[in-house]
Tab-separated table of C-alpha atoms and ligand atoms in Angstrom:
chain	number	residue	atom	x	y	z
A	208	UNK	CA	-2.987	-5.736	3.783
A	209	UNK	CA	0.335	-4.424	5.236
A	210	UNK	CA	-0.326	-2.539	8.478
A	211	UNK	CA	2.929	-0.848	9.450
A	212	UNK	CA	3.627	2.023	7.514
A	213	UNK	CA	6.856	3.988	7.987
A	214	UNK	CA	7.229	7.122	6.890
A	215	UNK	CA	10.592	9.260	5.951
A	216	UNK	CA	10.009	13.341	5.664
A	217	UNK	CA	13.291	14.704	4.581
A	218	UNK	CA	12.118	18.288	4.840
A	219	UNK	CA	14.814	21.071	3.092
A	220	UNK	CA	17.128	18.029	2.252
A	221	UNK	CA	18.324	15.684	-0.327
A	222	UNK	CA	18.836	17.136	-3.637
A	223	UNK	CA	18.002	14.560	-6.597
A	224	UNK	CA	21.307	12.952	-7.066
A	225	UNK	CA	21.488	12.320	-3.676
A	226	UNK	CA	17.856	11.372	-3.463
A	227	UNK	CA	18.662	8.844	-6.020
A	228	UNK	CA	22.064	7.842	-4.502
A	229	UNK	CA	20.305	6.726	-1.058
A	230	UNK	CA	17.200	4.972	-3.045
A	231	UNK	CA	19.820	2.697	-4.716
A	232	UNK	CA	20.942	2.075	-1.696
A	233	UNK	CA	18.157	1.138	0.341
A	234	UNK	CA	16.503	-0.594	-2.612
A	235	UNK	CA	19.444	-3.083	-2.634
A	236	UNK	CA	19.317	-3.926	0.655
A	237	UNK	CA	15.454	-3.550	1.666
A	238	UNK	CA	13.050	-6.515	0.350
A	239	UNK	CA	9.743	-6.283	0.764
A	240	UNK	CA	8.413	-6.960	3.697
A	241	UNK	CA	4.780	-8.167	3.554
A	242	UNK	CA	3.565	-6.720	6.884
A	243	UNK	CA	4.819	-2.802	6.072
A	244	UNK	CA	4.671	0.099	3.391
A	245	UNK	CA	7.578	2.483	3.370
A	246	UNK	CA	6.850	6.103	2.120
A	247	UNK	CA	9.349	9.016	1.026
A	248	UNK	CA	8.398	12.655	1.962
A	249	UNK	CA	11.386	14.218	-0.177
A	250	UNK	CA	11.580	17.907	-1.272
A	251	UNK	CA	9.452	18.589	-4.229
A	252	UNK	CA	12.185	19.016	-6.847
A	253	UNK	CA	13.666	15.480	-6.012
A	254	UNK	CA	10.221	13.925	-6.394
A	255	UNK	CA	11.051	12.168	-9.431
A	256	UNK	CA	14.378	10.859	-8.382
A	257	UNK	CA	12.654	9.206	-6.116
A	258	UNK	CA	9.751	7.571	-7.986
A	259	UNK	CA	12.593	6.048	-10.402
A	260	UNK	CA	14.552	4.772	-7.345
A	261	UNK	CA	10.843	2.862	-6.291
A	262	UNK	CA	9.320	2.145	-9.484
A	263	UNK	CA	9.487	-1.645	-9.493
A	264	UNK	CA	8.520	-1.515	-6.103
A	265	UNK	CA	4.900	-1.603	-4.955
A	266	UNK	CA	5.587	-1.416	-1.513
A	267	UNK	CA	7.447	1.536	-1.262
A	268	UNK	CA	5.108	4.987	-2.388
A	269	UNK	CA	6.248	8.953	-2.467
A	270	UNK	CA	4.910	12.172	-2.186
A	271	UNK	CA	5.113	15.493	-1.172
A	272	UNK	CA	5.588	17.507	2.229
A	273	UNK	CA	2.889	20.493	1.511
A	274	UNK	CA	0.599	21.821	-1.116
A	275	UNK	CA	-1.461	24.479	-1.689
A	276	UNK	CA	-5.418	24.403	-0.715
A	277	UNK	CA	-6.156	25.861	-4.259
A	278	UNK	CA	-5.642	23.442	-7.337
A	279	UNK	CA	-4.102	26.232	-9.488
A	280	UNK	CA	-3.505	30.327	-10.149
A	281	UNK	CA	-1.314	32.663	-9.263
A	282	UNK	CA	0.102	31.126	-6.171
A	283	UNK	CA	3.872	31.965	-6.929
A	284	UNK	CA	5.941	29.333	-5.193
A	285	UNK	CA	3.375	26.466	-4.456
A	286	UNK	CA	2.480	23.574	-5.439
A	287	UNK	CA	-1.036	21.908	-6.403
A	288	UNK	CA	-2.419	18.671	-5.176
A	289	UNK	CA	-2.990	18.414	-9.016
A	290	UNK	CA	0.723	19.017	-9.877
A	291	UNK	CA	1.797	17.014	-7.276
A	292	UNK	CA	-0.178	13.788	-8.623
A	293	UNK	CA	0.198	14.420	-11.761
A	294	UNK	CA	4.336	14.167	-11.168
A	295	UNK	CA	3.663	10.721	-9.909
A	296	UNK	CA	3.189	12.043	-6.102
A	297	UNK	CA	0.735	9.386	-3.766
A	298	UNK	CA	1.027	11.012	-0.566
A	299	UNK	CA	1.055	14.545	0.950
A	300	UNK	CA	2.049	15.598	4.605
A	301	UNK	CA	-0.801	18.118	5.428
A	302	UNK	CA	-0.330	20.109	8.773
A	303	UNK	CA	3.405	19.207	9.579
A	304	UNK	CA	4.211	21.379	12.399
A	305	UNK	CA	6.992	23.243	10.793
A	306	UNK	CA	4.278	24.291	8.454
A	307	UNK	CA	2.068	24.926	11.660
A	308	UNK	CA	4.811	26.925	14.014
A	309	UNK	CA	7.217	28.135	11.542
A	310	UNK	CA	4.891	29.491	8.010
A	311	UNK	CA	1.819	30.327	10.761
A	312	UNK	CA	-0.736	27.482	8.842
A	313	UNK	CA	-3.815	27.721	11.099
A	314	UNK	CA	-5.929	24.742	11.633
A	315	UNK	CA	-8.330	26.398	8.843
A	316	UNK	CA	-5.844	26.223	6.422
A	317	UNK	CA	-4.485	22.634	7.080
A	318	UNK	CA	-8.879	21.505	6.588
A	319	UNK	CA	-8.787	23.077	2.964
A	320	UNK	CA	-5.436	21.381	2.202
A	321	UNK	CA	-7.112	18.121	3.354
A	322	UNK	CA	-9.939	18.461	0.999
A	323	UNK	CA	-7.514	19.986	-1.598
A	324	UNK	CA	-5.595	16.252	-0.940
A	325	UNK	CA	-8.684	14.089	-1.539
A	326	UNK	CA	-9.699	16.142	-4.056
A	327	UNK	CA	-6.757	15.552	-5.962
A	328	UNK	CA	-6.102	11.559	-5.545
A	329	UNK	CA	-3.607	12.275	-2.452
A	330	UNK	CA	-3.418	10.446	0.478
A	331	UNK	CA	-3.022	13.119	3.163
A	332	UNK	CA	-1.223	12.223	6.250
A	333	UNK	CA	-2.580	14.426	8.804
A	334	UNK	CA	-0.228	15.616	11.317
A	335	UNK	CA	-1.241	16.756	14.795
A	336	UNK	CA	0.605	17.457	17.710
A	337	UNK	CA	1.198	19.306	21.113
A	338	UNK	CA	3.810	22.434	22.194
A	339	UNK	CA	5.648	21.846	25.197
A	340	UNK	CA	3.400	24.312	27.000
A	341	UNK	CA	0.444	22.986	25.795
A	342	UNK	CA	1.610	19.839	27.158
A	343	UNK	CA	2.410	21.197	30.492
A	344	UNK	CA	-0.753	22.778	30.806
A	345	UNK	CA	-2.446	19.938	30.187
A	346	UNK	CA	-4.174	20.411	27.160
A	347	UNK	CA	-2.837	17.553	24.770
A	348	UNK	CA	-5.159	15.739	24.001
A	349	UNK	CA	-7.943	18.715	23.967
A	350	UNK	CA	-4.992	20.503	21.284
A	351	UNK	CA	-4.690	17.778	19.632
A	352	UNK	CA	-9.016	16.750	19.175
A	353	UNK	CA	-9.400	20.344	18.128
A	354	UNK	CA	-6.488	19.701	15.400
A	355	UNK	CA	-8.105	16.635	14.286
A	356	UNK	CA	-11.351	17.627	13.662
A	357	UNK	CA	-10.514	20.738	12.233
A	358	UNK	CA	-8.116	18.796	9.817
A	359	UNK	CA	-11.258	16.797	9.191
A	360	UNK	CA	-13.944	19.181	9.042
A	361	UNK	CA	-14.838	18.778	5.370
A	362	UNK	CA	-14.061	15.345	4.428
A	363	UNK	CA	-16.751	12.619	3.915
A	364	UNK	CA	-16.450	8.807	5.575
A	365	UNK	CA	-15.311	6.787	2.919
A	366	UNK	CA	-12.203	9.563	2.066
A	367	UNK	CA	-11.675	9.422	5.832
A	368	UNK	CA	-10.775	5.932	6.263
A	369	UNK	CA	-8.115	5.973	3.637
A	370	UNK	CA	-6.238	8.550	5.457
A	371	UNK	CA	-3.469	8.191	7.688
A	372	UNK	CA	-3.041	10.374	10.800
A	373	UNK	CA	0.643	11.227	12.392
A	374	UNK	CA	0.739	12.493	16.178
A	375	UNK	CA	3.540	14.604	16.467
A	376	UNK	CA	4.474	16.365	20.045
A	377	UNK	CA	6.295	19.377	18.509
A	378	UNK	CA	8.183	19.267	21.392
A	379	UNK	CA	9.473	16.207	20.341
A	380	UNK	CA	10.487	16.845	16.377
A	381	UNK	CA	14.419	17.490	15.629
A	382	UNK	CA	14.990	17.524	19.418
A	383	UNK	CA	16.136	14.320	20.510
A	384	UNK	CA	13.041	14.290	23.191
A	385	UNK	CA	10.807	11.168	22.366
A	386	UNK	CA	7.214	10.659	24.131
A	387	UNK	CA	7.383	7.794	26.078
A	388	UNK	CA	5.490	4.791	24.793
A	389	UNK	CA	2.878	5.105	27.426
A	390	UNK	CA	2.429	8.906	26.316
A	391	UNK	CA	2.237	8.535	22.759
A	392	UNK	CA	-0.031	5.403	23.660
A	393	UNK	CA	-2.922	7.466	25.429
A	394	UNK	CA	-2.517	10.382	22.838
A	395	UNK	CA	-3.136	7.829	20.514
A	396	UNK	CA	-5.941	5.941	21.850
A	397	UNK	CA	-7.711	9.345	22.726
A	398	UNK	CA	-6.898	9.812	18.445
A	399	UNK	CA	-8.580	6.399	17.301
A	400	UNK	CA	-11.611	7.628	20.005
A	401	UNK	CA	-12.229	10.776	18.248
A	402	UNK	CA	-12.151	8.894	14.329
A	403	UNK	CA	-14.503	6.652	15.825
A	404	UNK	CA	-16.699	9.386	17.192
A	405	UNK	CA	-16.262	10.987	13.285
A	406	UNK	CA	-16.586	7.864	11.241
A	407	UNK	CA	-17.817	4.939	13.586
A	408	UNK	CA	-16.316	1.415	13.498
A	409	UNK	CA	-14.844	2.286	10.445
A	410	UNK	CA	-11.761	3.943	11.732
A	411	UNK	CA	-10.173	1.098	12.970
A	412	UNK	CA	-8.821	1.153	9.678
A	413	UNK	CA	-6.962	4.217	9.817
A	414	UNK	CA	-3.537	4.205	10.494
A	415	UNK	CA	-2.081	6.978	13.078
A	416	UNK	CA	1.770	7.035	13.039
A	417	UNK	CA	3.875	8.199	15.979
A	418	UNK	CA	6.518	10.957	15.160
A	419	UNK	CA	9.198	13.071	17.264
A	420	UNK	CA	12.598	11.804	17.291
A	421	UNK	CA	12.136	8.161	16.051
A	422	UNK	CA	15.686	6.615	15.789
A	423	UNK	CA	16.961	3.098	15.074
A	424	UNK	CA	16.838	2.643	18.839
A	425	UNK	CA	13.988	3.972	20.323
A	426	UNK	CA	11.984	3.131	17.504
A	427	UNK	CA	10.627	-0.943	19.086
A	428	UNK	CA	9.739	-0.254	21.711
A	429	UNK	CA	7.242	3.150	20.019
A	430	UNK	CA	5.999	0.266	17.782
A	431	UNK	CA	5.157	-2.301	20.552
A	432	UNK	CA	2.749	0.828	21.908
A	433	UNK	CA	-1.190	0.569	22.001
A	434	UNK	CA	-2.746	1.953	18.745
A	435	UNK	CA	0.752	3.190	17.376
A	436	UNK	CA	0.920	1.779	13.305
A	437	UNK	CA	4.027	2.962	12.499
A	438	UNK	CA	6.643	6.150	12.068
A	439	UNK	CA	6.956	9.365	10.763
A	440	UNK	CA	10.796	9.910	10.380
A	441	UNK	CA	12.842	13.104	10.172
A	442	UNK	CA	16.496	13.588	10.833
A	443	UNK	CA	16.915	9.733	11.141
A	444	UNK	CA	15.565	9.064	7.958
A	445	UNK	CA	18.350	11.506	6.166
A	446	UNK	CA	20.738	8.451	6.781
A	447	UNK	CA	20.105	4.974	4.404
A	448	UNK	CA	21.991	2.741	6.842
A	449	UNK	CA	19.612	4.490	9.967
A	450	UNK	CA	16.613	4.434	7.570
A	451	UNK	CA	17.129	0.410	7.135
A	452	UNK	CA	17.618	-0.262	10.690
A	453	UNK	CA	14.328	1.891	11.271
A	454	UNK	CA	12.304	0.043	8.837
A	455	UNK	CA	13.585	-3.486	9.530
A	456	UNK	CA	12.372	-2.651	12.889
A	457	UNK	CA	9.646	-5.161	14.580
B	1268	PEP	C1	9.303	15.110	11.287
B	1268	PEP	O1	9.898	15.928	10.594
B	1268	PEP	O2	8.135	14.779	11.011
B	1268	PEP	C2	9.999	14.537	12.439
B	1268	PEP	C3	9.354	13.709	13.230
B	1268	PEP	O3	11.297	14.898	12.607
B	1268	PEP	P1	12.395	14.209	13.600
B	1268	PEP	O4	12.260	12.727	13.415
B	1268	PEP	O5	13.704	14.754	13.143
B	1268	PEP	O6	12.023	14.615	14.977
Protein backbone atom coordinates (compact mmCIF):
# COMPACT_ATOMS: atom_id res chain seq x y z
CA UNK A 1 0.00 0.00 0.00
CA UNK A 2 1.65 3.33 -1.02
CA UNK A 3 2.07 5.56 2.04
CA UNK A 4 3.15 8.97 0.78
CA UNK A 5 0.50 10.83 -0.64
CA UNK A 6 1.10 14.25 -2.20
CA UNK A 7 -1.37 16.43 -2.76
CA UNK A 8 -1.66 19.55 -5.39
CA UNK A 9 -4.71 22.21 -4.57
CA UNK A 10 -4.64 24.65 -7.37
CA UNK A 11 -7.34 26.80 -5.84
CA UNK A 12 -8.84 29.76 -8.50
CA UNK A 13 -6.28 28.43 -11.14
CA UNK A 14 -5.75 26.38 -14.17
CA UNK A 15 -8.41 26.57 -16.66
CA UNK A 16 -8.94 23.11 -18.61
CA UNK A 17 -6.59 23.53 -21.44
CA UNK A 18 -4.08 24.37 -19.23
CA UNK A 19 -5.11 21.74 -16.75
CA UNK A 20 -4.64 19.36 -19.52
CA UNK A 21 -1.44 21.01 -20.91
CA UNK A 22 0.48 20.44 -17.41
CA UNK A 23 -1.10 16.70 -16.99
CA UNK A 24 0.62 15.82 -20.32
CA UNK A 25 3.37 17.05 -19.02
CA UNK A 26 3.83 15.54 -15.81
CA UNK A 27 2.37 12.27 -17.06
CA UNK A 28 5.37 11.99 -19.46
CA UNK A 29 7.81 12.47 -17.15
CA UNK A 30 6.30 11.00 -13.74
CA UNK A 31 6.23 6.97 -13.50
CA UNK A 32 4.73 5.48 -10.91
CA UNK A 33 6.27 5.29 -8.01
CA UNK A 34 5.19 2.34 -5.83
CA UNK A 35 5.67 3.96 -2.39
CA UNK A 36 3.29 7.32 -3.23
CA UNK A 37 -0.23 8.46 -4.60
CA UNK A 38 -0.35 11.85 -6.23
CA UNK A 39 -3.76 13.74 -6.07
CA UNK A 40 -5.05 16.91 -8.11
CA UNK A 41 -7.28 19.48 -6.23
CA UNK A 42 -8.10 21.53 -9.56
CA UNK A 43 -11.01 24.03 -9.91
CA UNK A 44 -14.25 22.31 -10.47
CA UNK A 45 -14.76 23.19 -14.14
CA UNK A 46 -11.29 21.63 -15.10
CA UNK A 47 -12.20 18.43 -13.26
CA UNK A 48 -12.49 16.47 -16.27
CA UNK A 49 -9.42 17.68 -17.99
CA UNK A 50 -7.84 16.30 -15.45
CA UNK A 51 -9.33 12.81 -15.06
CA UNK A 52 -8.43 12.35 -18.96
CA UNK A 53 -4.83 13.55 -18.30
CA UNK A 54 -4.79 10.46 -15.31
CA UNK A 55 -6.98 7.93 -16.67
CA UNK A 56 -4.49 5.16 -17.37
CA UNK A 57 -3.01 5.94 -14.27
CA UNK A 58 -4.03 4.31 -10.99
CA UNK A 59 -1.76 6.06 -8.97
CA UNK A 60 -2.58 9.40 -9.60
CA UNK A 61 -6.59 10.32 -8.29
CA UNK A 62 -8.61 13.91 -8.51
CA UNK A 63 -11.14 15.71 -6.90
CA UNK A 64 -12.55 18.70 -5.81
CA UNK A 65 -11.57 21.70 -3.38
CA UNK A 66 -15.21 22.22 -1.60
CA UNK A 67 -18.75 21.02 -1.72
CA UNK A 68 -21.78 21.69 -0.32
CA UNK A 69 -23.07 19.82 3.06
CA UNK A 70 -26.48 19.24 1.25
CA UNK A 71 -26.53 16.59 -1.68
CA UNK A 72 -28.85 18.77 -3.84
CA UNK A 73 -31.56 21.95 -4.09
CA UNK A 74 -31.46 25.23 -4.59
CA UNK A 75 -27.94 25.96 -3.58
CA UNK A 76 -27.10 28.39 -6.56
CA UNK A 77 -23.38 28.16 -7.12
CA UNK A 78 -22.36 24.85 -5.29
CA UNK A 79 -21.54 21.82 -5.83
CA UNK A 80 -22.76 18.29 -4.38
CA UNK A 81 -20.64 15.53 -3.06
CA UNK A 82 -23.05 13.64 -5.46
CA UNK A 83 -22.14 15.82 -8.51
CA UNK A 84 -18.79 15.83 -7.69
CA UNK A 85 -18.50 11.83 -7.80
CA UNK A 86 -20.60 11.39 -10.21
CA UNK A 87 -18.07 13.68 -12.64
CA UNK A 88 -15.45 11.16 -11.81
CA UNK A 89 -14.24 13.26 -8.56
CA UNK A 90 -12.34 10.75 -5.62
CA UNK A 91 -11.32 13.29 -3.28
CA UNK A 92 -12.65 16.52 -1.67
CA UNK A 93 -10.65 19.17 0.43
CA UNK A 94 -13.15 19.81 3.35
CA UNK A 95 -12.19 22.77 5.73
CA UNK A 96 -9.32 24.43 3.63
CA UNK A 97 -8.62 27.52 5.43
CA UNK A 98 -9.42 29.88 2.67
CA UNK A 99 -12.81 28.34 3.01
CA UNK A 100 -12.37 28.76 6.90
CA UNK A 101 -10.90 32.62 7.03
CA UNK A 102 -11.98 33.96 3.81
CA UNK A 103 -16.09 32.44 3.07
CA UNK A 104 -16.46 32.38 7.26
CA UNK A 105 -17.04 28.14 7.19
CA UNK A 106 -17.34 27.45 10.94
CA UNK A 107 -16.15 24.23 12.30
CA UNK A 108 -20.04 23.16 12.19
CA UNK A 109 -20.17 23.52 8.74
CA UNK A 110 -16.83 21.79 7.73
CA UNK A 111 -18.54 18.35 10.20
CA UNK A 112 -21.66 18.29 7.78
CA UNK A 113 -19.41 18.57 4.70
CA UNK A 114 -17.46 15.60 6.16
CA UNK A 115 -20.46 13.47 6.45
CA UNK A 116 -21.81 15.01 3.18
CA UNK A 117 -18.10 13.48 1.77
CA UNK A 118 -18.58 9.94 3.11
CA UNK A 119 -21.89 10.03 2.31
CA UNK A 120 -21.23 10.51 -1.15
CA UNK A 121 -18.11 8.01 -1.91
CA UNK A 122 -15.51 11.02 -1.28
CA UNK A 123 -12.50 10.80 0.41
CA UNK A 124 -12.40 14.00 2.47
CA UNK A 125 -9.11 15.42 3.32
CA UNK A 126 -9.64 17.26 6.41
CA UNK A 127 -7.75 20.35 6.79
CA UNK A 128 -6.89 21.90 10.15
CA UNK A 129 -4.70 24.49 11.09
CA UNK A 130 -3.55 27.43 13.40
CA UNK A 131 -3.63 31.62 12.88
CA UNK A 132 -0.56 33.26 13.69
CA UNK A 133 -2.15 34.54 16.89
CA UNK A 134 -3.46 31.48 17.84
CA UNK A 135 -0.07 30.23 17.54
CA UNK A 136 1.44 32.90 19.59
CA UNK A 137 -0.91 32.47 22.21
CA UNK A 138 -0.29 29.17 22.48
CA UNK A 139 -3.25 27.50 21.56
CA UNK A 140 -2.21 25.21 18.50
CA UNK A 141 -2.64 22.29 19.25
CA UNK A 142 -5.91 23.00 21.58
CA UNK A 143 -7.22 25.01 17.93
CA UNK A 144 -6.33 22.52 16.12
CA UNK A 145 -8.05 19.21 18.58
CA UNK A 146 -11.15 21.34 18.64
CA UNK A 147 -10.96 21.47 14.61
CA UNK A 148 -10.45 17.86 14.44
CA UNK A 149 -13.04 16.61 16.35
CA UNK A 150 -15.47 18.91 15.24
CA UNK A 151 -14.51 17.89 11.58
CA UNK A 152 -15.14 14.43 12.96
CA UNK A 153 -18.05 14.70 15.05
CA UNK A 154 -20.43 12.59 12.97
CA UNK A 155 -18.42 10.08 11.24
CA UNK A 156 -18.30 6.37 12.28
CA UNK A 157 -14.73 4.25 12.68
CA UNK A 158 -14.48 2.39 9.69
CA UNK A 159 -15.25 5.89 7.39
CA UNK A 160 -12.65 7.42 9.71
CA UNK A 161 -9.73 5.44 8.87
CA UNK A 162 -10.04 5.98 5.18
CA UNK A 163 -9.68 9.61 5.60
CA UNK A 164 -6.77 11.66 5.26
CA UNK A 165 -6.09 14.66 7.53
CA UNK A 166 -3.89 17.89 6.30
CA UNK A 167 -2.39 20.26 9.14
CA UNK A 168 -2.20 23.50 7.76
CA UNK A 169 -0.72 26.62 9.96
CA UNK A 170 -2.68 29.35 8.08
CA UNK A 171 0.03 31.33 8.84
CA UNK A 172 1.98 29.35 6.74
CA UNK A 173 -0.30 28.97 3.31
CA UNK A 174 0.75 31.34 0.20
CA UNK A 175 3.27 33.04 2.53
CA UNK A 176 6.52 31.64 2.04
CA UNK A 177 6.64 30.88 6.06
CA UNK A 178 7.05 27.00 6.51
CA UNK A 179 6.69 25.28 10.14
CA UNK A 180 9.76 23.91 10.98
CA UNK A 181 9.98 20.14 10.89
CA UNK A 182 10.09 19.90 14.60
CA UNK A 183 6.79 22.12 14.70
CA UNK A 184 4.80 20.46 12.22
CA UNK A 185 6.23 17.17 13.93
CA UNK A 186 4.57 17.78 17.48
CA UNK A 187 1.36 19.28 15.80
CA UNK A 188 1.30 16.17 14.17
CA UNK A 189 1.94 13.69 16.74
CA UNK A 190 -0.57 15.61 19.10
CA UNK A 191 -3.03 14.87 15.55
CA UNK A 192 -2.36 10.96 15.35
CA UNK A 193 -3.00 11.19 19.54
CA UNK A 194 -6.35 12.60 19.19
CA UNK A 195 -7.46 9.82 16.04
CA UNK A 196 -6.28 7.37 18.37
CA UNK A 197 -8.27 8.72 21.26
CA UNK A 198 -11.42 8.77 18.41
CA UNK A 199 -10.81 5.50 16.69
CA UNK A 200 -8.14 3.46 18.75
CA UNK A 201 -5.22 1.59 17.13
CA UNK A 202 -6.89 1.95 14.07
CA UNK A 203 -5.67 5.36 13.15
CA UNK A 204 -2.35 4.52 12.52
CA UNK A 205 -3.70 4.12 9.25
CA UNK A 206 -4.66 7.51 8.55
CA UNK A 207 -2.58 9.62 6.71
CA UNK A 208 -2.10 13.44 7.99
CA UNK A 209 -0.29 15.58 5.35
CA UNK A 210 1.75 18.67 6.20
CA UNK A 211 0.79 21.90 4.24
CA UNK A 212 2.00 25.73 4.24
CA UNK A 213 4.48 26.64 1.76
CA UNK A 214 5.83 23.19 0.62
CA UNK A 215 8.39 23.88 -2.22
CA UNK A 216 10.82 21.66 -4.14
CA UNK A 217 13.30 22.60 -1.43
CA UNK A 218 11.96 22.58 1.78
CA UNK A 219 9.84 19.83 0.99
CA UNK A 220 12.72 16.58 2.43
CA UNK A 221 13.42 17.56 5.02
CA UNK A 222 9.02 18.15 6.03
CA UNK A 223 8.92 14.49 4.83
CA UNK A 224 11.80 13.08 6.99
CA UNK A 225 9.45 14.61 10.08
CA UNK A 226 7.76 12.29 12.79
CA UNK A 227 4.17 11.31 11.73
CA UNK A 228 4.26 13.67 8.56
CA UNK A 229 2.81 11.24 5.31
CA UNK A 230 3.08 13.54 2.80
CA UNK A 231 2.06 17.23 1.20
CA UNK A 232 -0.61 19.36 0.55
CA UNK A 233 0.68 21.74 -2.26
CA UNK A 234 -0.49 25.20 -3.31
CA UNK A 235 1.37 27.81 -5.25
CA UNK A 236 4.22 25.24 -5.91
CA UNK A 237 2.08 22.85 -7.37
CA UNK A 238 0.81 25.57 -10.17
CA UNK A 239 4.28 24.80 -11.83
CA UNK A 240 4.77 20.97 -13.63
CA UNK A 241 8.57 21.19 -13.51
CA UNK A 242 8.17 22.33 -9.39
CA UNK A 243 5.31 19.78 -9.07
CA UNK A 244 7.86 16.87 -10.35
CA UNK A 245 10.66 17.91 -8.24
CA UNK A 246 8.03 17.94 -5.26
CA UNK A 247 6.77 14.56 -5.90
CA UNK A 248 10.06 12.85 -6.82
CA UNK A 249 10.95 14.02 -3.46
CA UNK A 250 12.23 11.24 -0.78
C1 LIG B 1 -2.82 25.18 0.21
O1 LIG B 1 -3.47 25.87 -0.57
O2 LIG B 1 -3.34 24.19 0.75
C2 LIG B 1 -1.43 25.54 0.47
C3 LIG B 1 -0.74 24.84 1.35
O3 LIG B 1 -0.93 26.58 -0.24
P1 LIG B 1 0.64 27.02 -0.38
O4 LIG B 1 1.41 25.76 -0.65
O5 LIG B 1 0.66 27.99 -1.52
O6 LIG B 1 1.03 27.62 0.92
Amino acid sequence: MPNLIFAANWKMNQAPADAAAFLRTFTDQYPRQQDRRVLFFPPAVSLHAVLQGVRERSDLEAGVQNIHWEDKGAFTGETSGPLARAAGARHVLVGHSERRHVFGETDEETGKKVVAAFRAGLTPTVCVGETLAQREAGETIAVVKRQLRAALAGVDVASLVTAIIAYEPVWAIGTGKTATPADASAVHVAIRAELRAIAGERAAVIPILYGGSVNKSNVETLLAAAEVDGVLVGGASLDAEQWLAIVRAS
